[in-house]
Amino acid sequence: MPQNKRESLIYSVIMCFCMVLWMSIYNVSLHQGGLSLGSIQAGWMGFPIAYIFAFCCDWFFVSKLAKGVAFRFLLPKGSSPRRMVLTISTCMVIPMVIIMSLYGAVEGCVHSGMWSTVLTTWLHNIPFNFIMALPYQLILAGPFVRFVFRKAFPVGSIAA
């Protein structure tokens, strides 16, 4: 886990990249009926704006909220580092899924012009995104990003 603001920024940039890219491809594939080269291309094309939006939500709002809830209500004093990582990651995924599902619904309505479906699309997307994002974060992206981050930036190599 990051030890200071600079580390947290670098870690967030990497984690957001991994999560948003995968979830963009997943969502396009979901709406196009399956994974294909076309869904990967469409996911990649929509990625830059989604990444900027997701990173801003994460950095300015969700991370503070998630850490506040985790440390205030869910993590007893002296919790193990593993428990802290799992709890904070879960607390991050929940609001990010809600926010980014809305983003995806709005983006879909921009392309289709069917604005009357924003609410139903958003509510439909939330459970599908949650069942993909949480396991992906806990099992693949989280461990991978922590490994890459610590190999690139050993503890204490980035000054506060």
PDB file of C-alpha atoms in Angstrom:
ATOM      1  CA  MET A   1       0.000   0.000   0.000  1.00  0.00           C
ATOM      2  CA  PRO A   2       1.163   3.564  -0.633  1.00  0.00           C
ATOM      3  CA  GLN A   3       2.889   5.278   2.277  1.00  0.00           C
ATOM      4  CA  ASN A   4       2.423   8.948   1.328  1.00  0.00           C
ATOM      5  CA  LYS A   5       0.576  11.263  -1.093  1.00  0.00           C
ATOM      6  CA  ARG A   6       3.075  10.885  -3.941  1.00  0.00           C
ATOM      7  CA  GLU A   7       3.000   7.114  -3.716  1.00  0.00           C
ATOM      8  CA  SER A   8      -0.776   7.232  -3.495  1.00  0.00           C
ATOM      9  CA  LEU A   9      -0.957   9.317  -6.676  1.00  0.00           C
ATOM     10  CA  ILE A  10       1.297   6.944  -8.640  1.00  0.00           C
ATOM     11  CA  TYR A  11      -0.536   3.896  -7.277  1.00  0.00           C
ATOM     12  CA  SER A  12      -3.905   5.423  -8.198  1.00  0.00           C
ATOM     13  CA  VAL A  13      -2.742   6.192 -11.744  1.00  0.00           C
ATOM     14  CA  ILE A  14      -1.703   2.563 -12.271  1.00  0.00           C
ATOM     15  CA  MET A  15      -4.721   1.010 -10.542  1.00  0.00           C
ATOM     16  CA  CYS A  16      -7.192   3.264 -12.318  1.00  0.00           C
ATOM     17  CA  PHE A  17      -5.597   2.376 -15.655  1.00  0.00           C
ATOM     18  CA  CYS A  18      -5.974  -1.360 -15.027  1.00  0.00           C
ATOM     19  CA  MET A  19      -9.523  -1.159 -13.698  1.00  0.00           C
ATOM     20  CA  VAL A  20     -10.937   1.300 -16.237  1.00  0.00           C
ATOM     21  CA  LEU A  21      -9.387  -0.415 -19.254  1.00  0.00           C
ATOM     22  CA  TRP A  22     -10.694  -3.836 -18.243  1.00  0.00           C
ATOM     23  CA  MET A  23     -14.127  -2.577 -17.221  1.00  0.00           C
ATOM     24  CA  SER A  24     -14.450  -0.540 -20.446  1.00  0.00           C
ATOM     25  CA  ILE A  25     -13.773  -3.618 -22.560  1.00  0.00           C
ATOM     26  CA  TYR A  26     -16.072  -5.705 -20.338  1.00  0.00           C
ATOM     27  CA  ASN A  27     -18.959  -3.247 -20.618  1.00  0.00           C
ATOM     28  CA  VAL A  28     -18.673  -2.857 -24.378  1.00  0.00           C
ATOM     29  CA  SER A  29     -18.498  -6.646 -24.724  1.00  0.00           C
ATOM     30  CA  LEU A  30     -21.535  -6.998 -22.487  1.00  0.00           C
ATOM     31  CA  HIS A  31     -23.568  -4.613 -24.615  1.00  0.00           C
ATOM     32  CA  GLN A  32     -22.305  -5.998 -27.948  1.00  0.00           C
ATOM     33  CA  GLY A  33     -23.086  -9.589 -27.004  1.00  0.00           C
ATOM     34  CA  GLY A  34     -19.573 -10.902 -26.416  1.00  0.00           C
ATOM     35  CA  LEU A  35     -15.857 -10.270 -26.474  1.00  0.00           C
ATOM     36  CA  SER A  36     -14.554  -9.528 -29.953  1.00  0.00           C
ATOM     37  CA  LEU A  37     -11.904  -7.436 -31.622  1.00  0.00           C
ATOM     38  CA  GLY A  38     -14.594  -4.806 -32.216  1.00  0.00           C
ATOM     39  CA  SER A  39     -15.507  -4.651 -28.518  1.00  0.00           C
ATOM     40  CA  ILE A  40     -11.829  -4.336 -27.550  1.00  0.00           C
ATOM     41  CA  GLN A  41     -11.406  -1.501 -30.061  1.00  0.00           C
ATOM     42  CA  ALA A  42     -14.554   0.265 -28.862  1.00  0.00           C
ATOM     43  CA  GLY A  43     -13.488  -0.151 -25.227  1.00  0.00           C
ATOM     44  CA  TRP A  44     -10.058   1.269 -26.040  1.00  0.00           C
ATOM     45  CA  MET A  45     -11.557   4.226 -27.929  1.00  0.00           C
ATOM     46  CA  GLY A  46     -13.799   5.147 -24.996  1.00  0.00           C
ATOM     47  CA  PHE A  47     -11.036   4.561 -22.467  1.00  0.00           C
ATOM     48  CA  PRO A  48      -9.272   7.979 -22.321  1.00  0.00           C
ATOM     49  CA  ILE A  49     -12.289  10.035 -21.242  1.00  0.00           C
ATOM     50  CA  ALA A  50     -13.533   7.272 -18.929  1.00  0.00           C
ATOM     51  CA  TYR A  51     -10.051   7.074 -17.381  1.00  0.00           C
ATOM     52  CA  ILE A  52      -9.868  10.809 -16.693  1.00  0.00           C
ATOM     53  CA  PHE A  53     -13.373  10.823 -15.222  1.00  0.00           C
ATOM     54  CA  ALA A  54     -12.727   7.717 -13.084  1.00  0.00           C
ATOM     55  CA  PHE A  55      -9.369   8.996 -11.858  1.00  0.00           C
ATOM     56  CA  CYS A  56     -10.865  12.337 -10.806  1.00  0.00           C
ATOM     57  CA  CYS A  57     -13.728  10.583  -8.993  1.00  0.00           C
ATOM     58  CA  ASP A  58     -11.260   8.239  -7.296  1.00  0.00           C
ATOM     59  CA  TRP A  59      -8.694  10.844  -6.310  1.00  0.00           C
ATOM     60  CA  PHE A  60     -11.001  13.659  -5.176  1.00  0.00           C
ATOM     61  CA  PHE A  61     -13.953  11.795  -3.728  1.00  0.00           C
ATOM     62  CA  VAL A  62     -14.087   8.003  -3.551  1.00  0.00           C
ATOM     63  CA  SER A  63     -10.715   7.262  -1.938  1.00  0.00           C
ATOM     64  CA  LYS A  64     -11.401   9.647   0.939  1.00  0.00           C
ATOM     65  CA  LEU A  65     -14.897   8.231   1.406  1.00  0.00           C
ATOM     66  CA  ALA A  66     -13.728   4.605   1.203  1.00  0.00           C
ATOM     67  CA  LYS A  67     -10.838   5.054   3.619  1.00  0.00           C
ATOM     68  CA  GLY A  68     -13.056   7.005   6.010  1.00  0.00           C
ATOM     69  CA  VAL A  69     -15.714   4.278   6.075  1.00  0.00           C
ATOM     70  CA  ALA A  70     -13.126   1.498   6.294  1.00  0.00           C
ATOM     71  CA  PHE A  71     -11.131   2.974   9.161  1.00  0.00           C
ATOM     72  CA  ARG A  72     -14.101   4.353  11.060  1.00  0.00           C
ATOM     73  CA  PHE A  73     -16.544   1.442  10.828  1.00  0.00           C
ATOM     74  CA  LEU A  74     -14.949  -1.707   9.430  1.00  0.00           C
ATOM     75  CA  LEU A  75     -11.330  -1.981  10.559  1.00  0.00           C
ATOM     76  CA  PRO A  76     -10.583  -2.465  14.224  1.00  0.00           C
ATOM     77  CA  LYS A  77      -7.326  -1.047  15.574  1.00  0.00           C
ATOM     78  CA  GLY A  78      -4.394  -3.310  14.819  1.00  0.00           C
ATOM     79  CA  SER A  79      -5.932  -4.920  11.734  1.00  0.00           C
ATOM     80  CA  SER A  80      -3.560  -6.873   9.548  1.00  0.00           C
ATOM     81  CA  PRO A  81      -2.262  -5.252   6.353  1.00  0.00           C
ATOM     82  CA  ARG A  82      -4.099  -7.899   4.301  1.00  0.00           C
ATOM     83  CA  ARG A  83      -7.402  -7.083   5.986  1.00  0.00           C
ATOM     84  CA  MET A  84      -6.827  -3.360   5.430  1.00  0.00           C
ATOM     85  CA  VAL A  85      -6.116  -3.904   1.720  1.00  0.00           C
ATOM     86  CA  LEU A  86      -9.193  -6.092   1.220  1.00  0.00           C
ATOM     87  CA  THR A  87     -11.479  -3.767   3.174  1.00  0.00           C
ATOM     88  CA  ILE A  88     -10.318  -0.565   1.506  1.00  0.00           C
ATOM     89  CA  SER A  89     -10.394  -2.184  -1.947  1.00  0.00           C
ATOM     90  CA  THR A  90     -13.963  -3.345  -1.391  1.00  0.00           C
ATOM     91  CA  CYS A  91     -14.958   0.085  -0.077  1.00  0.00           C
ATOM     92  CA  MET A  92     -13.440   1.630  -3.227  1.00  0.00           C
ATOM     93  CA  VAL A  93     -15.151  -0.731  -5.671  1.00  0.00           C
ATOM     94  CA  ILE A  94     -18.697  -0.132  -4.414  1.00  0.00           C
ATOM     95  CA  PRO A  95     -18.945   3.640  -5.063  1.00  0.00           C
ATOM     96  CA  MET A  96     -16.783   3.428  -8.196  1.00  0.00           C
ATOM     97  CA  VAL A  97     -19.136   0.822  -9.684  1.00  0.00           C
ATOM     98  CA  ILE A  98     -22.131   3.041  -8.937  1.00  0.00           C
ATOM     99  CA  ILE A  99     -20.476   6.153 -10.403  1.00  0.00           C
ATOM    100  CA  MET A 100     -18.924   4.494 -13.435  1.00  0.00           C
ATOM    101  CA  SER A 101     -22.125   2.560 -14.216  1.00  0.00           C
ATOM    102  CA  LEU A 102     -23.872   5.928 -14.407  1.00  0.00           C
ATOM    103  CA  TYR A 103     -21.055   7.238 -16.595  1.00  0.00           C
ATOM    104  CA  GLY A 104     -21.468   4.243 -18.915  1.00  0.00           C
ATOM    105  CA  ALA A 105     -25.245   4.675 -19.077  1.00  0.00           C
ATOM    106  CA  VAL A 106     -24.890   8.359 -19.951  1.00  0.00           C
ATOM    107  CA  GLU A 107     -22.191   7.596 -22.526  1.00  0.00           C
ATOM    108  CA  GLY A 108     -24.430   4.955 -24.098  1.00  0.00           C
ATOM    109  CA  CYS A 109     -27.316   7.418 -24.274  1.00  0.00           C
ATOM    110  CA  VAL A 110     -25.073  10.033 -25.878  1.00  0.00           C
ATOM    111  CA  HIS A 111     -24.315   7.561 -28.664  1.00  0.00           C
ATOM    112  CA  SER A 112     -27.839   6.175 -29.046  1.00  0.00           C
ATOM    113  CA  GLY A 113     -29.835   9.324 -28.326  1.00  0.00           C
ATOM    114  CA  MET A 114     -32.231   7.316 -26.144  1.00  0.00           C
ATOM    115  CA  TRP A 115     -32.115   9.501 -23.028  1.00  0.00           C
ATOM    116  CA  SER A 116     -35.263   7.947 -21.583  1.00  0.00           C
ATOM    117  CA  THR A 117     -33.269   4.783 -20.856  1.00  0.00           C
ATOM    118  CA  VAL A 118     -30.513   6.351 -18.702  1.00  0.00           C
ATOM    119  CA  LEU A 119     -32.005   5.300 -15.354  1.00  0.00           C
ATOM    120  CA  THR A 120     -32.873   1.751 -16.370  1.00  0.00           C
ATOM    121  CA  THR A 121     -29.524   1.249 -18.099  1.00  0.00           C
ATOM    122  CA  TRP A 122     -27.692   2.562 -15.043  1.00  0.00           C
ATOM    123  CA  LEU A 123     -29.599   0.315 -12.639  1.00  0.00           C
ATOM    124  CA  HIS A 124     -29.139  -2.644 -14.989  1.00  0.00           C
ATOM    125  CA  ASN A 125     -25.373  -2.065 -15.261  1.00  0.00           C
ATOM    126  CA  ILE A 126     -24.638  -1.818 -11.520  1.00  0.00           C
ATOM    127  CA  PRO A 127     -24.972  -5.528 -10.604  1.00  0.00           C
ATOM    128  CA  PHE A 128     -23.195  -6.676 -13.784  1.00  0.00           C
ATOM    129  CA  ASN A 129     -20.313  -4.291 -13.142  1.00  0.00           C
ATOM    130  CA  PHE A 130     -20.129  -5.172  -9.460  1.00  0.00           C
ATOM    131  CA  ILE A 131     -19.878  -8.926 -10.070  1.00  0.00           C
ATOM    132  CA  MET A 132     -16.977  -8.282 -12.439  1.00  0.00           C
ATOM    133  CA  ALA A 133     -15.196  -5.380 -10.710  1.00  0.00           C
ATOM    134  CA  LEU A 134     -14.954  -6.761  -7.169  1.00  0.00           C
ATOM    135  CA  PRO A 135     -13.357 -10.127  -8.020  1.00  0.00           C
ATOM    136  CA  TYR A 136     -11.163  -8.505 -10.673  1.00  0.00           C
ATOM    137  CA  GLN A 137      -9.954  -5.929  -8.136  1.00  0.00           C
ATOM    138  CA  LEU A 138      -9.378  -8.401  -5.296  1.00  0.00           C
ATOM    139  CA  ILE A 139      -7.957 -11.324  -7.271  1.00  0.00           C
ATOM    140  CA  LEU A 140      -6.160  -9.868 -10.294  1.00  0.00           C
ATOM    141  CA  ALA A 141      -5.744  -6.090 -10.562  1.00  0.00           C
ATOM    142  CA  GLY A 142      -5.043  -5.375  -6.893  1.00  0.00           C
ATOM    143  CA  PRO A 143      -2.273  -7.958  -6.398  1.00  0.00           C
ATOM    144  CA  PHE A 144      -0.793  -7.204  -9.840  1.00  0.00           C
ATOM    145  CA  VAL A 145      -0.698  -3.439  -9.300  1.00  0.00           C
ATOM    146  CA  ARG A 146       0.703  -3.774  -5.766  1.00  0.00           C
ATOM    147  CA  PHE A 147       3.431  -6.088  -7.090  1.00  0.00           C
ATOM    148  CA  VAL A 148       4.338  -3.792  -9.997  1.00  0.00           C
ATOM    149  CA  PHE A 149       4.168  -0.716  -7.785  1.00  0.00           C
ATOM    150  CA  ARG A 150       6.521  -2.129  -5.138  1.00  0.00           C
ATOM    151  CA  LYS A 151       8.956  -3.495  -7.740  1.00  0.00           C
ATOM    152  CA  ALA A 152       9.120  -0.089  -9.412  1.00  0.00           C
ATOM    153  CA  PHE A 153       9.031   1.896  -6.137  1.00  0.00           C
ATOM    154  CA  PRO A 154      10.462   0.035  -3.144  1.00  0.00           C
ATOM    155  CA  VAL A 155       9.302   1.231   0.279  1.00  0.00           C
ATOM    156  CA  GLY A 156      10.946   4.542   1.101  1.00  0.00           C
ATOM    157  CA  SER A 157      12.111   5.288  -2.449  1.00  0.00           C
ATOM    158  CA  ILE A 158       9.526   8.036  -2.971  1.00  0.00           C
ATOM    159  CA  ALA A 159       9.893  10.894  -0.500  1.00  0.00           C
ATOM    160  CA  ALA A 160       6.779  12.447   1.002  1.00  0.00           C
TER     161      ALA A 160
END
